XYZ file of N, CA and C in Angstrom:
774
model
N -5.406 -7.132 -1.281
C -4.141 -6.432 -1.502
C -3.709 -5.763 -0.203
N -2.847 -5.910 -0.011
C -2.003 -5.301 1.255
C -0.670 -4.850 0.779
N -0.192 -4.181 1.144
C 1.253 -3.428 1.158
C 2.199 -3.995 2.439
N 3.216 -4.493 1.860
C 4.182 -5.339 3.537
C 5.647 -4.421 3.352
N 6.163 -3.676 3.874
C 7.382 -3.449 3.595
C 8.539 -3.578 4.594
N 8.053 -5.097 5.470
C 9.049 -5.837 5.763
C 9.474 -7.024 5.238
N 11.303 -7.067 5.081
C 11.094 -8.402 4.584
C 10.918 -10.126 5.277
N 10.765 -10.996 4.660
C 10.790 -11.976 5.472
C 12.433 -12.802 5.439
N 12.885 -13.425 6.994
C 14.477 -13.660 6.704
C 14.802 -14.755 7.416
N 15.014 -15.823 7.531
C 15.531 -16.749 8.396
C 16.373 -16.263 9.640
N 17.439 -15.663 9.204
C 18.046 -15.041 10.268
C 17.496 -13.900 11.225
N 16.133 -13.644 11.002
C 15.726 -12.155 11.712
C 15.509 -12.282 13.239
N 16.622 -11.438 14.505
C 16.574 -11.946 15.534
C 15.312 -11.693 16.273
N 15.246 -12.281 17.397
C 13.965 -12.469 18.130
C 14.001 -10.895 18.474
N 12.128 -10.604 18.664
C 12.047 -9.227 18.772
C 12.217 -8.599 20.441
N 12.664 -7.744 20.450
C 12.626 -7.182 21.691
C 12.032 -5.880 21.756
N 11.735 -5.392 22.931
C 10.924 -4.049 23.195
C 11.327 -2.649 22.462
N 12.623 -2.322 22.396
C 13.502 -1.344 22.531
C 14.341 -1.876 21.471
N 15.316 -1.321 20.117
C 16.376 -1.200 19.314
C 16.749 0.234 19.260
N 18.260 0.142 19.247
C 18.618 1.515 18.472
C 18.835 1.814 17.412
N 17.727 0.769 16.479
C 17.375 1.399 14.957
C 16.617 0.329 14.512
N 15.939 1.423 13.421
C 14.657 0.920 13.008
C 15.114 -0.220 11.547
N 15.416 -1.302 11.647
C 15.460 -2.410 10.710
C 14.509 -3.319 10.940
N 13.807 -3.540 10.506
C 12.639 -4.170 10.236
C 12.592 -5.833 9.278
N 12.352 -6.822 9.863
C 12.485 -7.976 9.389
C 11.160 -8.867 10.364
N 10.711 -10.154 9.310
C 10.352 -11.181 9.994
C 10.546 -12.140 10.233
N 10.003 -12.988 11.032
C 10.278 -14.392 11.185
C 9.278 -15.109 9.693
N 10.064 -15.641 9.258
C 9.350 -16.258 8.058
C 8.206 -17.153 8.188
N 7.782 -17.643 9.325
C 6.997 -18.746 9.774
C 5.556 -17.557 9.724
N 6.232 -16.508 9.803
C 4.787 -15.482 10.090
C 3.950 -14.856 8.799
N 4.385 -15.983 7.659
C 3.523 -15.710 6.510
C 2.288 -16.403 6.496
N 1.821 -16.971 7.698
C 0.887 -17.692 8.264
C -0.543 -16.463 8.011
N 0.126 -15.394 8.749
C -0.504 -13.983 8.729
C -1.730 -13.633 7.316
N -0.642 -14.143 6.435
C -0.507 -13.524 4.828
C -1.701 -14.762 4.324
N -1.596 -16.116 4.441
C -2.079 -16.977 4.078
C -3.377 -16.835 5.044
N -3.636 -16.987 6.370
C -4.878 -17.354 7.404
C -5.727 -15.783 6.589
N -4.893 -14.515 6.567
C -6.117 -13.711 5.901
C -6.289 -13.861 4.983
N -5.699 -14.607 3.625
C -5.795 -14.873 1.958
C -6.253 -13.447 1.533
N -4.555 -13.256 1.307
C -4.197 -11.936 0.924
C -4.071 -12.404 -0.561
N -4.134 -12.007 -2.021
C -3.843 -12.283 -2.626
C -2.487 -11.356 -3.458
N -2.090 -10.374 -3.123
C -1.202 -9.567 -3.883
C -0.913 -8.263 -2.717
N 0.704 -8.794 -2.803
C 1.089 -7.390 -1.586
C 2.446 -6.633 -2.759
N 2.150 -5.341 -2.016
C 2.593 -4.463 -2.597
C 4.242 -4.080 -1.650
N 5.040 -3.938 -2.785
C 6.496 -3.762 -2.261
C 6.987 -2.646 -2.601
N 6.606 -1.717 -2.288
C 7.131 -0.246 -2.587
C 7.606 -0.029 -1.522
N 7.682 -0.487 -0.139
C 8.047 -0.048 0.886
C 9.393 0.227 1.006
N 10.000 1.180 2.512
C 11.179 1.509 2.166
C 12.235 0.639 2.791
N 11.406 -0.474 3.481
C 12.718 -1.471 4.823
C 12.790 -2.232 3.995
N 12.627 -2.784 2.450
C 12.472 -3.811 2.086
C 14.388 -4.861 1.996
N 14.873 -3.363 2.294
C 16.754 -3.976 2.300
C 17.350 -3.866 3.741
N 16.207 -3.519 4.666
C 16.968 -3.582 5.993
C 18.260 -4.629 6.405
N 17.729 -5.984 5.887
C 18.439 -6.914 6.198
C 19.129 -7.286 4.887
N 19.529 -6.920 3.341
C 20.127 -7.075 2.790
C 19.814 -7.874 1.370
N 20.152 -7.722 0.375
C 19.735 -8.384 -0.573
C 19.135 -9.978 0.069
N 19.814 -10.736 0.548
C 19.684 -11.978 0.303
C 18.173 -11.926 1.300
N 17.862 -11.617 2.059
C 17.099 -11.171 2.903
C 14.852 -11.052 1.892
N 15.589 -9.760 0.983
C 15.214 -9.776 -0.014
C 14.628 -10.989 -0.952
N 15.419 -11.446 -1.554
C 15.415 -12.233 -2.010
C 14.343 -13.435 -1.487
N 14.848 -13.937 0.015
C 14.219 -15.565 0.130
C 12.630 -14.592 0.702
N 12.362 -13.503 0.500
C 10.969 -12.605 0.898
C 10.198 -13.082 -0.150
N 10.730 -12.816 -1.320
C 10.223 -13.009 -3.065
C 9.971 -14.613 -2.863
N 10.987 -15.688 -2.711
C 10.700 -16.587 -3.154
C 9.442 -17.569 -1.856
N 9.491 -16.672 -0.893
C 8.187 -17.179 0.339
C 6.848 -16.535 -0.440
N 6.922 -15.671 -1.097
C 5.470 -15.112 -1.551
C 5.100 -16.125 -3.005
N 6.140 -16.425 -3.696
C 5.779 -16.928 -4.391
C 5.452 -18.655 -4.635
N 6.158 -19.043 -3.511
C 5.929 -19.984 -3.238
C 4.620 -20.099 -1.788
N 3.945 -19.355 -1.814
C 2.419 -19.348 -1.032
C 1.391 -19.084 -2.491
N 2.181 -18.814 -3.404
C 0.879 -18.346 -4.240
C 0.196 -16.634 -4.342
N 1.407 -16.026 -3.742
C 1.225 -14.199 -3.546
C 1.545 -13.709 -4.613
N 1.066 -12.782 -5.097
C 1.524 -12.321 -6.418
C 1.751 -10.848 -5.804
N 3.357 -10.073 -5.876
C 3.536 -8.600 -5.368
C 3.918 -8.045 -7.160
N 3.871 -6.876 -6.417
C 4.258 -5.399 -7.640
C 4.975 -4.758 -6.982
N 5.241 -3.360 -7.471
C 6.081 -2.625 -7.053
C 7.060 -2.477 -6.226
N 7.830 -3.517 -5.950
C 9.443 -4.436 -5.821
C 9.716 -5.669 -6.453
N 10.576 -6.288 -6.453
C 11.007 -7.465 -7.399
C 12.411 -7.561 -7.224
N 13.013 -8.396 -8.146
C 14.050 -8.937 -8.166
C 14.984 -8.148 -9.073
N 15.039 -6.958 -9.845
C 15.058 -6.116 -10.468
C 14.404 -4.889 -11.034
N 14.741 -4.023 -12.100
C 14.112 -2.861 -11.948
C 12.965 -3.028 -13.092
N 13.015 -3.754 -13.924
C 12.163 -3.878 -15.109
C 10.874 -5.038 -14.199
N 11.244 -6.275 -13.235
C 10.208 -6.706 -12.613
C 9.202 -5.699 -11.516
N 10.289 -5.118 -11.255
C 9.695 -4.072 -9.876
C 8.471 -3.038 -10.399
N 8.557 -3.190 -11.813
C 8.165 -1.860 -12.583
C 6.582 -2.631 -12.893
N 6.887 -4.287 -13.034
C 5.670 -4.401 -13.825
C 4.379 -5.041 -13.210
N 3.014 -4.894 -13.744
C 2.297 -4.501 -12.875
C 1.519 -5.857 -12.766
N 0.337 -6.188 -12.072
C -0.229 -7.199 -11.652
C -1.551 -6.858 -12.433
N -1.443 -8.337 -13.103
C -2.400 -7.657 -14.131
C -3.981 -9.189 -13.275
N -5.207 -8.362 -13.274
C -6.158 -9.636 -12.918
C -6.845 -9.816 -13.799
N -8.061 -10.529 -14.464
C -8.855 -10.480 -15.010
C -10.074 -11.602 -14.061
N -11.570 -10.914 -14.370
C -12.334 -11.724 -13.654
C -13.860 -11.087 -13.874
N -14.452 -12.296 -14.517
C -15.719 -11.836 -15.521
C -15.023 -11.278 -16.699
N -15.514 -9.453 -16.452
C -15.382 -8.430 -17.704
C -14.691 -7.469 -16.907
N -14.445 -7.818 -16.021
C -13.323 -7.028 -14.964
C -11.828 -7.197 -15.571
N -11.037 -6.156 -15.807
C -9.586 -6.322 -16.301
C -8.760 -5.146 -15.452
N -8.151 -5.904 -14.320
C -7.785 -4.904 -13.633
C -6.033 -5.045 -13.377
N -5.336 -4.025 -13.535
C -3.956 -3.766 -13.264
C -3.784 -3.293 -11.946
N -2.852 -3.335 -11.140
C -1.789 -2.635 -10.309
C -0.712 -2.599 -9.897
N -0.093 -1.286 -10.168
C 1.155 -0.728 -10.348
C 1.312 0.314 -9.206
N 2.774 0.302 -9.116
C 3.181 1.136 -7.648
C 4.537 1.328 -8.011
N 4.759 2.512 -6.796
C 6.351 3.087 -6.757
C 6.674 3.445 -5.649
N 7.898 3.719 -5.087
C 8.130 4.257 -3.902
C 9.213 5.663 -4.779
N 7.695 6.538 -4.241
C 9.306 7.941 -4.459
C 9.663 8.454 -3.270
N 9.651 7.917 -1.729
C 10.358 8.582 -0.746
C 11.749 7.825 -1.162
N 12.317 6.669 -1.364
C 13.639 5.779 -1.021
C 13.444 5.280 0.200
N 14.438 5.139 0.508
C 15.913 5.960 0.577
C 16.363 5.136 -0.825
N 17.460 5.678 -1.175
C 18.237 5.400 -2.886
C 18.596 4.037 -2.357
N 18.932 3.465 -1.306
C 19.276 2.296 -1.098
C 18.243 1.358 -1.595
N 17.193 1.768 -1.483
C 15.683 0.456 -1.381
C 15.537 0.619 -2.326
N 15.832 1.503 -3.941
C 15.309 1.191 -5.166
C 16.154 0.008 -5.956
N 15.215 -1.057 -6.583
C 15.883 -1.912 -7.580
C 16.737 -1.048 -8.562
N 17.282 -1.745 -9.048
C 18.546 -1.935 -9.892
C 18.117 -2.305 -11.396
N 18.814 -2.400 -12.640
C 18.991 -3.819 -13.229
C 19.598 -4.471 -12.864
N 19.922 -5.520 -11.956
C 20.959 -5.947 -11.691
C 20.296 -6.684 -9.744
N 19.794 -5.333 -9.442
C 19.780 -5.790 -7.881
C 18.188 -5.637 -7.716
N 17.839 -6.258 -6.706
C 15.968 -6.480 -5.994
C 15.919 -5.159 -5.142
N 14.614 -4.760 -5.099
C 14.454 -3.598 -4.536
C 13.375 -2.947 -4.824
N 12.540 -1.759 -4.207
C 11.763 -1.162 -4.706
C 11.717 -0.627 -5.756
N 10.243 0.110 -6.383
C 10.642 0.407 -7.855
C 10.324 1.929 -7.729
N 11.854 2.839 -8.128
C 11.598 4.207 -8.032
C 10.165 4.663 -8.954
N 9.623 5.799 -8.195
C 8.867 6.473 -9.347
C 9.431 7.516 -10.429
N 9.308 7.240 -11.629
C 9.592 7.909 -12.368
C 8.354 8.638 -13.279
N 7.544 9.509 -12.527
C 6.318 9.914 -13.179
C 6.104 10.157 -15.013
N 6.448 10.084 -15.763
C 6.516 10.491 -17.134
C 5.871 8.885 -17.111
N 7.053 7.941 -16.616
C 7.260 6.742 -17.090
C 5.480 5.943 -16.697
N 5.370 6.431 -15.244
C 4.085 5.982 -14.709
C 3.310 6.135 -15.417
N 3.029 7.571 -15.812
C 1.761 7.665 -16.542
C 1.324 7.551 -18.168
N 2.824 7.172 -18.552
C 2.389 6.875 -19.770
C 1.672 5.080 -19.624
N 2.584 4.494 -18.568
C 2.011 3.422 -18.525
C 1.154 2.900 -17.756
N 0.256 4.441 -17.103
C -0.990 4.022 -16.989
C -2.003 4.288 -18.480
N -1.513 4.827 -18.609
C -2.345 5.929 -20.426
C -2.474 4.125 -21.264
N -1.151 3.496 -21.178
C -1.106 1.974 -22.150
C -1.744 1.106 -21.764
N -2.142 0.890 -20.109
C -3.011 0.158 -19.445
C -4.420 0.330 -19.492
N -4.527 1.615 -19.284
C -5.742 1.752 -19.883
C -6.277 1.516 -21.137
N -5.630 2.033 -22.261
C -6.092 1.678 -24.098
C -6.266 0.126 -24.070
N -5.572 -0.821 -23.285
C -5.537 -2.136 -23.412
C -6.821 -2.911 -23.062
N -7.758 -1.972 -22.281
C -8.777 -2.879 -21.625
C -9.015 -2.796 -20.117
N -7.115 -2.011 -19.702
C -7.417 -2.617 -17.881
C -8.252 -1.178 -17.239
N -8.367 -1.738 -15.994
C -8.774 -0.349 -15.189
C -7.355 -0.517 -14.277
N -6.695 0.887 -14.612
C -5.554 0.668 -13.400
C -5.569 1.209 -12.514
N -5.398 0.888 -11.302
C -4.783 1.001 -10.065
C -3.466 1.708 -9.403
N -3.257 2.474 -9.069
C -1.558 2.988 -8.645
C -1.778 2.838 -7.291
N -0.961 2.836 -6.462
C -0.720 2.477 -5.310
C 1.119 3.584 -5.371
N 1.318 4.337 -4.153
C 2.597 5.186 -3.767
C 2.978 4.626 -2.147
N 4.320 4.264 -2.498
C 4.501 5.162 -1.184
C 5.638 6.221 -1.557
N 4.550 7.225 -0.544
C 4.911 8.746 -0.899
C 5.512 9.008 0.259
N 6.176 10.379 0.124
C 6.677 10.930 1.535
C 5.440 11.290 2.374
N 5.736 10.760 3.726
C 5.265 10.496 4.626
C 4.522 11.905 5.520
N 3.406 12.094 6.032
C 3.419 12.868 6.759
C 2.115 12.561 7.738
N 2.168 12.533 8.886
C 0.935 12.501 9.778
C -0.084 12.921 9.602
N -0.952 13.646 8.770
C -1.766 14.496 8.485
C -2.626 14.044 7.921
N -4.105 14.400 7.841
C -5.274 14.054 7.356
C -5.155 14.513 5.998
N -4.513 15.875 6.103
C -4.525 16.669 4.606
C -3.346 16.274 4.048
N -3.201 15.894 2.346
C -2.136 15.053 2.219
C -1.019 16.471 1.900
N 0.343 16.356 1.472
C 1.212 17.714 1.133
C 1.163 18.030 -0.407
N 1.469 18.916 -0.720
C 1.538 19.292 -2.027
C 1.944 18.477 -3.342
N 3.274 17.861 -2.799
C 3.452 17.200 -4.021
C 2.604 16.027 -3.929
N 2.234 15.072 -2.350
C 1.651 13.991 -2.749
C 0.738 14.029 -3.545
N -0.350 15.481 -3.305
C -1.422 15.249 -4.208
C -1.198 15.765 -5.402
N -0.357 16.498 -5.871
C 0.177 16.674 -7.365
C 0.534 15.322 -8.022
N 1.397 14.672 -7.436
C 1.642 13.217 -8.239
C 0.348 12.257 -8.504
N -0.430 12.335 -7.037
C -1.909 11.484 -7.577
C -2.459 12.149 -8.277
N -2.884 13.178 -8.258
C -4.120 13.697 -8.976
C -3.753 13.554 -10.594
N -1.624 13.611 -10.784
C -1.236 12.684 -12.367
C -1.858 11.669 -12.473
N -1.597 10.489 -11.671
C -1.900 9.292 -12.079
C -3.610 9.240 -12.226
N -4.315 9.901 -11.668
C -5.932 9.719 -11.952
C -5.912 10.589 -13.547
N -5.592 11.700 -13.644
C -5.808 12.118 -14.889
C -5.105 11.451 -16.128
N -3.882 10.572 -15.845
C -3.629 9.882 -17.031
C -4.531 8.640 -17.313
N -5.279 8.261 -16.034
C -6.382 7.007 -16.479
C -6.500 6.213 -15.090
N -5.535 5.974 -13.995
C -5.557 5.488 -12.951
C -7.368 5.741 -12.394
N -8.272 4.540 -12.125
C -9.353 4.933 -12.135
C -9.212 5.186 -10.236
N -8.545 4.610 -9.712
C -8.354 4.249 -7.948
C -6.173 4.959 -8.302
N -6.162 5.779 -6.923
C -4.805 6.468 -6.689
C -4.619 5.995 -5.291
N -4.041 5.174 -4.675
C -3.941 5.063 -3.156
C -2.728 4.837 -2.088
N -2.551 5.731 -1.194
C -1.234 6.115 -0.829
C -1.160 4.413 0.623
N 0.088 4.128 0.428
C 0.198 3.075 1.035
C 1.336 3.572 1.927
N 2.006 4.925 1.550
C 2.963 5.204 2.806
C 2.603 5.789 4.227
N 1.481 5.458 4.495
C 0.960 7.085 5.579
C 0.511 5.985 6.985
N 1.750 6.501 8.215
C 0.737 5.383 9.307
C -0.414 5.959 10.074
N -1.256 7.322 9.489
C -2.065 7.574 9.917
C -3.266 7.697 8.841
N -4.603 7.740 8.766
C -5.273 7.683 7.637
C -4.997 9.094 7.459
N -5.530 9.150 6.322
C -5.671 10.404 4.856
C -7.031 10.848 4.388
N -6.869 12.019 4.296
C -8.615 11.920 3.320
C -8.807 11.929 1.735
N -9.413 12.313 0.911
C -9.707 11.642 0.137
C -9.950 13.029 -0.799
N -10.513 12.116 -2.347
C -10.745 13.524 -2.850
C -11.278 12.501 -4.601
N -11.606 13.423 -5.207
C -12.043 12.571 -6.571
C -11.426 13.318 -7.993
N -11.100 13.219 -8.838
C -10.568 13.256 -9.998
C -11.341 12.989 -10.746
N -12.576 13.771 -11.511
C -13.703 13.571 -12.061
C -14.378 12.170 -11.446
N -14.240 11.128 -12.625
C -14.923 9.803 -11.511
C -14.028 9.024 -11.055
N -12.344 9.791 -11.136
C -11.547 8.428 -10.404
C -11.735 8.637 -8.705
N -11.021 7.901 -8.004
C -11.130 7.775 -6.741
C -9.375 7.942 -6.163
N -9.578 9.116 -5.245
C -7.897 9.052 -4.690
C -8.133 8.832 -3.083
N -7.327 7.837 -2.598
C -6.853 8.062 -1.460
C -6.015 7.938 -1.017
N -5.568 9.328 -0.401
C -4.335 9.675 -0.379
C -3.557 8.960 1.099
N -3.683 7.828 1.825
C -3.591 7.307 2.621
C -4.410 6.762 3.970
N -4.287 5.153 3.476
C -5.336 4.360 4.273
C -4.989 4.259 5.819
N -3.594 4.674 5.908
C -2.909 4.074 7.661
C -2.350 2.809 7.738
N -2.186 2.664 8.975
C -1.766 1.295 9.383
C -2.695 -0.010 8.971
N -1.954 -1.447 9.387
C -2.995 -2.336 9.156
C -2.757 -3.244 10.632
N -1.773 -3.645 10.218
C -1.130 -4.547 11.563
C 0.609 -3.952 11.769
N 0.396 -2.816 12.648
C 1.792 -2.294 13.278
C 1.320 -2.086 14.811
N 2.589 -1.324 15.113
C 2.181 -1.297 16.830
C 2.416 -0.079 17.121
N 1.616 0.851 16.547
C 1.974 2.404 17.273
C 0.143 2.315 17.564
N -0.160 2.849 18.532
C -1.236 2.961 18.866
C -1.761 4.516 19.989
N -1.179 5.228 19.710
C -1.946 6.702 19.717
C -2.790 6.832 18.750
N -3.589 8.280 19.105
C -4.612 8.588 19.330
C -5.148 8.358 17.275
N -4.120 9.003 16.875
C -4.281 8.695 15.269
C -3.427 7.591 14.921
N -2.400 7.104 15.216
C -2.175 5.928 13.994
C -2.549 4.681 14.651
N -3.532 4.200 15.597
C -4.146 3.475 15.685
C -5.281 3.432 14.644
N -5.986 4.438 14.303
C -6.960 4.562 13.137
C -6.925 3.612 11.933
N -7.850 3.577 11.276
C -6.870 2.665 10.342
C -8.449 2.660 8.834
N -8.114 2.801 7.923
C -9.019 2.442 6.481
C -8.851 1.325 5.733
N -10.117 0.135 5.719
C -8.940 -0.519 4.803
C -10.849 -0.658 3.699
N -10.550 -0.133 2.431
C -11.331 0.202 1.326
C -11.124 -1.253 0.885
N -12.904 -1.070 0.386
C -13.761 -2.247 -0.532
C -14.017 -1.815 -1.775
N -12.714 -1.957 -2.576
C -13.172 -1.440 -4.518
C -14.364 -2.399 -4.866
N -15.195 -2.059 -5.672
C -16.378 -2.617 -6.199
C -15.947 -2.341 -7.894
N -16.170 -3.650 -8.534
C -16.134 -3.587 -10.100
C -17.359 -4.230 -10.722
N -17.755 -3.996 -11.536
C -18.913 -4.458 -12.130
C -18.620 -3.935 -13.826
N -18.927 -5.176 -14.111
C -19.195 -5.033 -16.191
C -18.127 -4.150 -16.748
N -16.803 -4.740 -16.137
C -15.574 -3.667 -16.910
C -16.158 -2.213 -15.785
N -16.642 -1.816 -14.943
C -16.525 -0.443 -14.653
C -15.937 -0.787 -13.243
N -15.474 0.655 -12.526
C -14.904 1.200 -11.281
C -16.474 1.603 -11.027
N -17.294 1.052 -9.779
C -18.530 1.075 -9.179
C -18.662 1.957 -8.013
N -17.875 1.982 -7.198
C -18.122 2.228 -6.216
C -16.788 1.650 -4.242
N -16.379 2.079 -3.892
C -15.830 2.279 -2.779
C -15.950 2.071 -1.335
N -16.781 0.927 -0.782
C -16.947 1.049 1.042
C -15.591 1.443 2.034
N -15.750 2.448 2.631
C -14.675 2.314 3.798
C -15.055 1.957 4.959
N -13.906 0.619 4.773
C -14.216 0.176 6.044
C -13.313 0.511 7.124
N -13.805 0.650 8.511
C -12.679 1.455 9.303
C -12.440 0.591 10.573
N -11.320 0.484 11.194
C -10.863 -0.048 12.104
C -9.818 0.602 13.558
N -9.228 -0.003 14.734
C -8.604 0.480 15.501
C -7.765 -0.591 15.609
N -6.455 -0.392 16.127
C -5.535 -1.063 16.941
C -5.590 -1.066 18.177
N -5.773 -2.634 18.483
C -5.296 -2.509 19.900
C -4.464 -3.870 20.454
N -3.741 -3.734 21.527
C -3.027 -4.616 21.810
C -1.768 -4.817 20.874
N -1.587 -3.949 20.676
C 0.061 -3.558 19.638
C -0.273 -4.191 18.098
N -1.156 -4.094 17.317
C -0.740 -4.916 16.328
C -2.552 -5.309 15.668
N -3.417 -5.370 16.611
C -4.425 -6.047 16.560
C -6.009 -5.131 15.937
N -6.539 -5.148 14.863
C -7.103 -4.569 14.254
C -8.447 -4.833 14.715
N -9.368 -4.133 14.990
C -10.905 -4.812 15.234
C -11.818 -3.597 14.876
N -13.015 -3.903 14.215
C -13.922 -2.502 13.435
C -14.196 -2.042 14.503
N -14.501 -1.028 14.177
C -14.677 0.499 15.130
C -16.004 0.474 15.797
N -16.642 0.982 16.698
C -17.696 0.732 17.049
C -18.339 2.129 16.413
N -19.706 2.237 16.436
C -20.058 3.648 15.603
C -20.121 4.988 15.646
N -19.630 4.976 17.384
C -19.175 6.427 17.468
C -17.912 6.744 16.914
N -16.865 5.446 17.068
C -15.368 5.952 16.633
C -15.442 6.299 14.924
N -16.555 5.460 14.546
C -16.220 5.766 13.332
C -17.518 6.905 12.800
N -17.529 7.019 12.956
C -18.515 9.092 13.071
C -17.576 9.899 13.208
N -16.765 9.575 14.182
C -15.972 10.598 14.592
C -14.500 10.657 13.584
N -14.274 9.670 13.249
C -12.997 9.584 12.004
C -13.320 9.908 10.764
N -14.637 9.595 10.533
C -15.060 10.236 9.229
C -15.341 11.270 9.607
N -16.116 12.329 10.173
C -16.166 13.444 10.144
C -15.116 14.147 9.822
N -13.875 13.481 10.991
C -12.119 14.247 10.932
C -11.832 14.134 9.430
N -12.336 13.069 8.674
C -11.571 13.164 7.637
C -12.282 13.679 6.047
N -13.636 13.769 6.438
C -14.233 14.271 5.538
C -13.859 15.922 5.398
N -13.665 16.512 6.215
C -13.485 17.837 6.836
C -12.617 18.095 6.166
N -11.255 17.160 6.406
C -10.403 17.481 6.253
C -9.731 17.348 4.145
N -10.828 16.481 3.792
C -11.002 16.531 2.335
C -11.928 17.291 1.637
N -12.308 18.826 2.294
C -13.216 19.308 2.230
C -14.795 19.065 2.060
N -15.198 18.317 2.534
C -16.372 17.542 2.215
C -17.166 18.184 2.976
């Protein structure tokens, strides 16, 4: 699972160093990316997903689905955007569901139009409360308002720490380009932002980067590896060697009171 919240566009012009604004698009040939890592399910809560415009939109949906990608939390409307990715495998029954409550009001679906899927918390957690009675273990995934910080802000962790107490067994923030620390909800698991994966800011923190190993076993939520990484060369992810990552966990254990 990965989170992409650019879209893919035929027309997206060749990139250059420097724009005077941040619209965000790809070359469609670069779902190569998506396929060479066998991603199986990306998450569309992001907020560029209309940089380039419905239609834009649109042929994004029909490249994922025609690779065999299965996304959530955007779609082609507001009732698809809403609904969740359901897996099953063994005695494993696992959901995930997502929202974007930063916006902008432009990037939320519609009935009618493609787009991200606002959060509407009541709505979330009852339908994590239904996901759960059903069998699944669910998953939420946000993107939340944004902030650089190890420690997440008030409301972010008010809204997760909802979704773990309505049943969400895993809460994980997909808006943050720097990592986040962490925290637990009796035995659920929150993290309140993993960072970057493949972008090109590479200072001192949002080069950092988490990308978590959920473990399921016999219908249960098991257990969590973080695995940790750096950027380098604008874009380029490679594991940490073991001082960097001593030193990021410490920052971030600290910083989740640990």
């Amino acid at each position: 699972h990965v989170s992409n919240e650019v879209p893919f566009y035929t027309d997206c012009p060749p990139a250059v160093p420097l724009r005077s604004e941040a619209r965000f698009c790809s070359d469609p040939a670069y779902i190569e990316l998506f396929t060479h890592a066998d991603i199986d399910i990306v998450e569309l809560t992001g907020n560029h997903l209309l940089d380039w415009g419905v239609e834009a939109m649109k042929e994004t949906l029909s490249l994922y689905t025609q690779n065999g990608i299965s996304f959530y939390g955007g779609a082609e409307n507001l009732e698809a955007a809403r609904a969740p990715v359901l897996l099953e495998n063994n005695s494993n029954r696992i959901a995930l569901i997502g929202c974007n409550a930063m916006g902008p009001e432009v990037d939320w679906a519609t009935t009618e139009l493609p787009g991200s899927a606002p959060c509407d918390m009541d709505w979330m957690a009852d339908e994590v409360n239904r996901l759960r009675g059903e069998g699944y273990l669910p998953i939420v995934t946000f993107q939340h308002f944004e902030l650089c910080d190890y420690k997440p802000q008030s409301t972010q962790k008010k809204d997760f720490e909802r979704m773990a107490a309505a049943g969400a067994v895993i809460v994980s923030g997909s808006q943050s380009h720097c990592p986040q620390g962490m925290a637990f909800s009796g035995d659920h698991f929150i993290h309140f932002g993993l960072g970057n994966l493949w972008f090109d800011q590479m200072d001192y923190v949002t080069s950092r980067e988490f990308l978590d190993r959920h473990v399921f076993y016999d219908g249960r939520y098991i257990s969590t590896q973080l695995l940790t990484t750096m950027i380098e060369d604008y874009s380029k992810p490679r594991p940490m060697n073991p001082a960097e990552r001593e030193m990021l966990l410490q920052e971030v254990f600290e910083a989740s009171g640990w």
